Structures are given as C-alpha cells and as structure tokens.
Short mmCIF file of C-alpha atoms in Angstrom, two decimals:
data_model
loop_
_atom_site.label_atom_id
_atom_site.label_comp_id
_atom_site.label_asym_id
_atom_site.label_seq_id
_atom_site.Cartn_x
_atom_site.Cartn_y
_atom_site.Cartn_z
CA MET A 5 -57.23 10.05 29.79
CA ALA A 6 -60.03 7.89 31.20
CA GLU A 7 -61.25 7.11 27.68
CA ARG A 8 -57.79 6.01 26.60
CA ILE A 9 -57.45 3.72 29.62
CA GLY A 10 -60.91 2.37 28.81
CA CYS A 11 -59.78 1.47 25.30
CA LEU A 12 -56.70 -0.26 26.70
CA ILE A 13 -58.79 -2.29 29.14
CA ILE A 14 -61.32 -3.34 26.52
CA GLY A 15 -58.49 -4.33 24.18
CA TYR A 16 -56.64 -6.20 26.92
CA ILE A 17 -59.71 -8.27 27.83
CA CYS A 18 -60.24 -9.22 24.18
CA GLY A 19 -56.54 -9.95 23.75
CA CYS A 20 -56.57 -12.43 26.63
CA PHE A 21 -58.65 -14.81 24.50
CA MET A 22 -55.88 -17.11 23.30
CA THR A 23 -56.99 -18.76 20.07
CA ALA A 24 -53.98 -21.07 20.04
CA GLU A 25 -54.97 -22.48 23.42
CA LEU A 26 -58.41 -23.39 22.09
CA VAL A 27 -57.03 -24.97 18.91
CA CYS A 28 -54.24 -26.89 20.64
CA ARG A 29 -56.47 -28.25 23.40
CA LYS A 30 -59.11 -29.25 20.86
CA LEU A 31 -56.67 -31.08 18.56
CA THR A 32 -54.13 -32.48 21.01
CA GLY A 33 -55.63 -32.24 24.47
CA LYS A 34 -52.56 -30.25 25.50
CA PRO A 35 -52.09 -26.55 26.25
CA ALA A 36 -50.29 -24.51 23.62
CA GLY A 37 -47.26 -24.26 25.90
CA GLU A 38 -46.67 -28.00 25.46
CA VAL A 39 -47.04 -28.01 21.67
CA GLY A 40 -44.15 -27.62 19.25
CA LYS A 41 -40.56 -26.59 19.82
CA THR A 42 -41.28 -23.15 21.23
CA GLY A 43 -44.60 -23.61 23.00
CA ASN A 44 -45.55 -20.17 21.77
CA PRO A 45 -49.34 -19.69 21.53
CA GLY A 46 -49.24 -18.19 18.07
CA MET A 47 -49.82 -19.03 14.44
CA ALA A 48 -46.22 -19.88 13.51
CA ASN A 49 -45.76 -22.50 16.21
CA VAL A 50 -49.20 -24.04 15.70
CA MET A 51 -48.76 -24.17 11.92
CA ALA A 52 -45.31 -25.73 12.23
CA SER A 53 -46.52 -28.28 14.77
CA LEU A 54 -50.10 -29.11 13.78
CA GLY A 55 -50.39 -28.07 10.15
CA PHE A 56 -51.55 -25.33 7.85
CA LYS A 57 -55.26 -25.30 8.68
CA PRO A 58 -54.83 -25.12 12.48
CA GLY A 59 -52.35 -22.30 11.97
CA ILE A 60 -54.83 -20.39 9.82
CA LEU A 61 -57.51 -20.90 12.49
CA VAL A 62 -55.20 -19.34 15.07
CA LEU A 63 -54.44 -16.43 12.75
CA ALA A 64 -58.14 -15.87 12.06
CA GLY A 65 -58.93 -15.92 15.77
CA ASP A 66 -56.18 -13.47 16.63
CA ILE A 67 -57.31 -11.09 13.90
CA GLY A 68 -60.91 -11.52 15.04
CA LYS A 69 -60.18 -10.61 18.65
CA THR A 70 -58.32 -7.50 17.48
CA ILE A 71 -61.31 -6.45 15.42
CA ALA A 72 -63.59 -7.13 18.39
CA GLY A 73 -61.46 -5.01 20.71
CA VAL A 74 -61.32 -2.14 18.24
CA VAL A 75 -65.07 -2.22 17.50
CA LEU A 76 -65.99 -2.26 21.19
CA ALA A 77 -63.58 0.57 21.97
CA TRP A 78 -65.01 2.57 19.08
CA LEU A 79 -68.57 2.01 20.27
CA PHE A 80 -67.77 3.15 23.80
CA PHE A 81 -65.21 5.88 23.20
CA GLY A 82 -65.03 6.65 19.49
CA SER A 83 -67.29 9.68 19.68
CA ARG A 84 -64.96 11.31 22.24
CA LEU A 85 -61.53 10.05 21.17
CA GLY A 86 -61.98 9.79 17.44
CA HIS A 87 -59.90 7.49 15.26
CA ILE A 88 -57.02 7.29 17.74
CA CYS A 89 -59.11 4.94 19.90
CA VAL A 90 -58.30 2.23 17.32
CA LEU A 91 -54.58 2.33 18.19
CA TRP A 92 -55.25 2.43 21.93
CA ALA A 93 -57.45 -0.65 21.61
CA ALA A 94 -54.93 -2.41 19.36
CA LEU A 95 -52.22 -1.78 21.94
CA GLY A 96 -54.51 -3.23 24.62
CA VAL A 97 -55.23 -6.34 22.53
CA THR A 98 -51.52 -6.90 21.96
CA LEU A 99 -50.81 -6.50 25.68
CA GLY A 100 -53.54 -9.05 26.43
CA HIS A 101 -52.15 -11.46 23.85
CA ASP A 102 -48.58 -11.06 25.10
CA LEU A 103 -49.45 -11.02 28.81
CA PRO A 104 -52.72 -12.89 29.45
CA PHE A 105 -53.49 -12.80 33.15
CA TRP A 106 -55.04 -16.28 33.19
CA LEU A 107 -51.87 -17.85 31.77
CA LYS A 108 -49.68 -16.09 34.37
CA MET A 109 -48.56 -13.53 31.75
CA HIS A 110 -47.11 -16.21 29.43
CA GLY A 111 -48.58 -15.30 26.05
CA GLY A 112 -47.61 -14.92 22.43
CA LYS A 113 -45.51 -12.47 20.51
CA GLY A 114 -48.29 -10.26 19.18
CA VAL A 115 -47.43 -10.21 15.48
CA ALA A 116 -50.96 -10.93 14.25
CA THR A 117 -52.62 -8.53 16.69
CA THR A 118 -50.14 -5.79 15.85
CA CYS A 119 -50.63 -6.24 12.11
CA ALA A 120 -54.41 -6.29 12.44
CA GLY A 121 -54.37 -3.20 14.63
CA ILE A 122 -52.21 -1.08 12.38
CA VAL A 123 -54.22 -2.05 9.30
CA LEU A 124 -57.46 -1.12 11.06
CA PHE A 125 -55.98 2.27 11.97
CA SER A 126 -54.35 3.01 8.61
CA PRO A 127 -54.98 0.41 5.88
CA PHE A 128 -52.50 1.88 3.40
CA PHE A 129 -49.55 2.32 5.75
CA GLY A 130 -50.47 -0.81 7.66
CA PHE A 131 -50.27 -2.99 4.57
CA LEU A 132 -47.16 -1.14 3.39
CA SER A 133 -45.44 -1.89 6.69
CA MET A 134 -46.50 -5.53 6.51
CA ILE A 135 -45.08 -5.84 2.99
CA ALA A 136 -41.78 -4.38 4.24
CA GLY A 137 -41.70 -6.90 7.09
CA MET A 138 -42.52 -9.81 4.81
CA LEU A 139 -39.77 -8.84 2.35
CA VAL A 140 -37.32 -8.84 5.25
CA VAL A 141 -38.52 -12.32 6.25
CA PHE A 142 -38.09 -13.58 2.69
CA ALA A 143 -34.59 -12.09 2.49
CA THR A 144 -33.30 -13.13 5.92
CA GLN A 145 -35.55 -16.08 6.91
CA SER A 146 -35.89 -14.36 10.29
CA LEU A 147 -39.47 -14.09 11.52
CA ALA A 148 -38.27 -12.05 14.48
CA LEU A 149 -36.58 -9.41 12.34
CA GLY A 150 -39.55 -9.18 10.01
CA GLY A 151 -41.88 -8.86 12.98
CA VAL A 152 -39.90 -5.92 14.33
CA VAL A 153 -39.68 -4.18 10.96
CA ILE A 154 -43.49 -4.01 10.68
CA PRO A 155 -44.21 -1.74 13.69
CA ALA A 156 -40.92 0.12 13.13
CA ALA A 157 -41.94 1.14 9.61
CA PHE A 158 -45.45 1.96 10.79
CA ALA A 159 -44.21 4.06 13.72
CA ILE A 160 -42.10 6.20 11.38
CA CYS A 161 -45.06 6.73 9.04
CA MET A 162 -47.41 7.61 11.89
CA ALA A 163 -44.98 10.04 13.51
CA LEU A 164 -44.59 11.85 10.19
CA ARG A 165 -48.24 11.85 9.09
CA GLU A 166 -50.57 11.38 12.06
CA GLY A 167 -48.88 13.26 14.89
CA SER A 168 -47.23 12.48 18.17
CA GLU A 169 -49.94 10.38 19.84
CA ALA A 170 -50.20 7.93 16.94
CA GLY A 171 -46.41 7.92 16.72
CA TRP A 172 -45.96 7.08 20.40
CA LEU A 173 -48.62 4.38 20.36
CA SER A 174 -46.99 2.80 17.31
CA ALA A 175 -43.62 3.04 19.08
CA ALA A 176 -45.16 1.22 22.06
CA LEU A 177 -46.18 -1.61 19.71
CA LEU A 178 -42.61 -1.65 18.42
CA VAL A 179 -41.17 -1.90 21.94
CA LEU A 180 -43.47 -4.80 22.73
CA MET A 181 -42.40 -6.57 19.54
CA ILE A 182 -38.70 -6.11 20.27
CA TRP A 183 -39.18 -7.35 23.84
CA ARG A 184 -41.09 -10.48 22.80
CA HIS A 185 -38.60 -11.31 20.05
CA PHE A 186 -35.43 -10.29 21.88
CA PRO A 187 -34.06 -13.85 22.43
CA ALA A 188 -34.34 -14.54 18.68
CA LEU A 189 -33.01 -11.10 17.72
CA LYS A 190 -29.85 -11.74 19.75
CA LYS A 191 -29.09 -14.78 17.59
CA ILE A 192 -29.20 -12.91 14.28
CA GLY A 193 -25.87 -13.20 12.50
CA THR A 194 -24.82 -16.22 14.56
CA PRO A 195 -24.92 -19.96 13.73
CA GLN A 196 -27.74 -20.31 16.27
CA MET A 197 -30.00 -17.90 14.38
CA ASP A 198 -33.60 -19.11 14.09
CA ARG A 199 -34.43 -19.51 10.41
CA THR A 200 -37.83 -20.08 8.80
CA ASP A 201 -38.13 -20.68 5.07
CA VAL A 202 -41.55 -19.09 4.58
CA LEU A 203 -41.47 -19.30 0.80
CA GLY A 204 -40.51 -22.96 0.97
CA ALA A 205 -43.33 -23.68 3.41
CA ILE A 206 -45.85 -21.92 1.16
CA ARG A 207 -44.70 -23.91 -1.88
CA LYS A 208 -44.90 -27.14 0.13
CA ASN A 209 -48.47 -26.47 1.27
CA LEU A 210 -49.54 -25.46 -2.24
CA ARG A 211 -48.19 -28.77 -3.61
CA LYS A 212 -50.13 -30.67 -0.95
CA SER A 213 -53.35 -28.92 -1.85
#
C-alpha cells in the first residue's frame, strides 16, 4: 500500500502546479479566479476569456504535469506496482489539480488531467472514452455531461478488462468529475443549463486563422 500512496503523493504534488494561474497572471496580472465568468483555472475558462492560444497553453501544461506525475511514479514504483501505478499517479494529479493546497483547495475540474491519465494507462480505451465524451458534448452542448461520460465509459471498460483495482481507480476519477461538475449537472434539462457550442467555437477560430 505504501507504493500506491507514494504514487498518489507524487501525482498530487505535480497536479498542484496550476498552469492556468501562470498563464492568467502573465497575461492579465490577475489570478485565474478573477478571470472569466467562472474563474475556473482550466482550459475552457481561459480559452473563452483570453483566447485560443492561452487556452491551448493551459491544456498543454495540464497534460504535461500529468505526464510528469506518471513518469515520476513509474520511476519510483513501477518495478513493484507495474502498470497500475499510472492510474494511481493520474488520480493523484487530478486531486492536486482539483484541490491544490496553495490555493486553499480551490482548483479546476480535472478534465484534462483525467483524459491524459486514462490515455497514458490505456491509449485505446482512453481515446475511445474521450470520443464518447466529445460526441455527447457535440450533441448536448454540455461540457459537464461530456466530462462525466469520459471517466464513466473508461471505468466500465477497465472493470471489464483490467480487473477490480483499475476499475475502482477509474470509478474514483468518475466520482471526482461528478463532484466538480455537480452544479452544472443539476442544470441539465432546465433553462439555466450551461451550454457551450464547441463546434461553433472551432469553426470561428479556424476562420480567424
């Protein structure tokens, strides 16, 4: 169990590096919590508030810290834990991103770190789950619902193919995603539902470029 806790700790420390904070402070002089409508330190809010390139920088940083956490966990504990250390580290990174100690536990929603983590553990099922989530976003214009579908689909695949530990770790990522998106999920089906036209935004940015 000590190795698993070690992976969580390594991941958590890496996850506490908030890319959005760096980008927002560099471009606006303000913390991410004061930028945009939501103040969420994630790609979606930064992209909507500051533009496409800053949003991509945040995404790249969040993916990068997930890779860093996984690589470090593998170097320290991979020989004893095997491939499962990737999911433990990914869970730690997502916890750090969602609950960074230096921001008084006010972090992001963990979509990018979750997606990066599941792809690093199982590229095929990770990408398949991401495609399912993106199709839901396209169909419903709900980023929250799409975000939840990704770890839900992955958890089912892992429970069926990789065994109970991978299944439970994937389920933990799902619980975190539901918790962080719960305010938006409650609005689904109501006039107050948060809608994001992702396809429209992509077309708009392509026309600009």
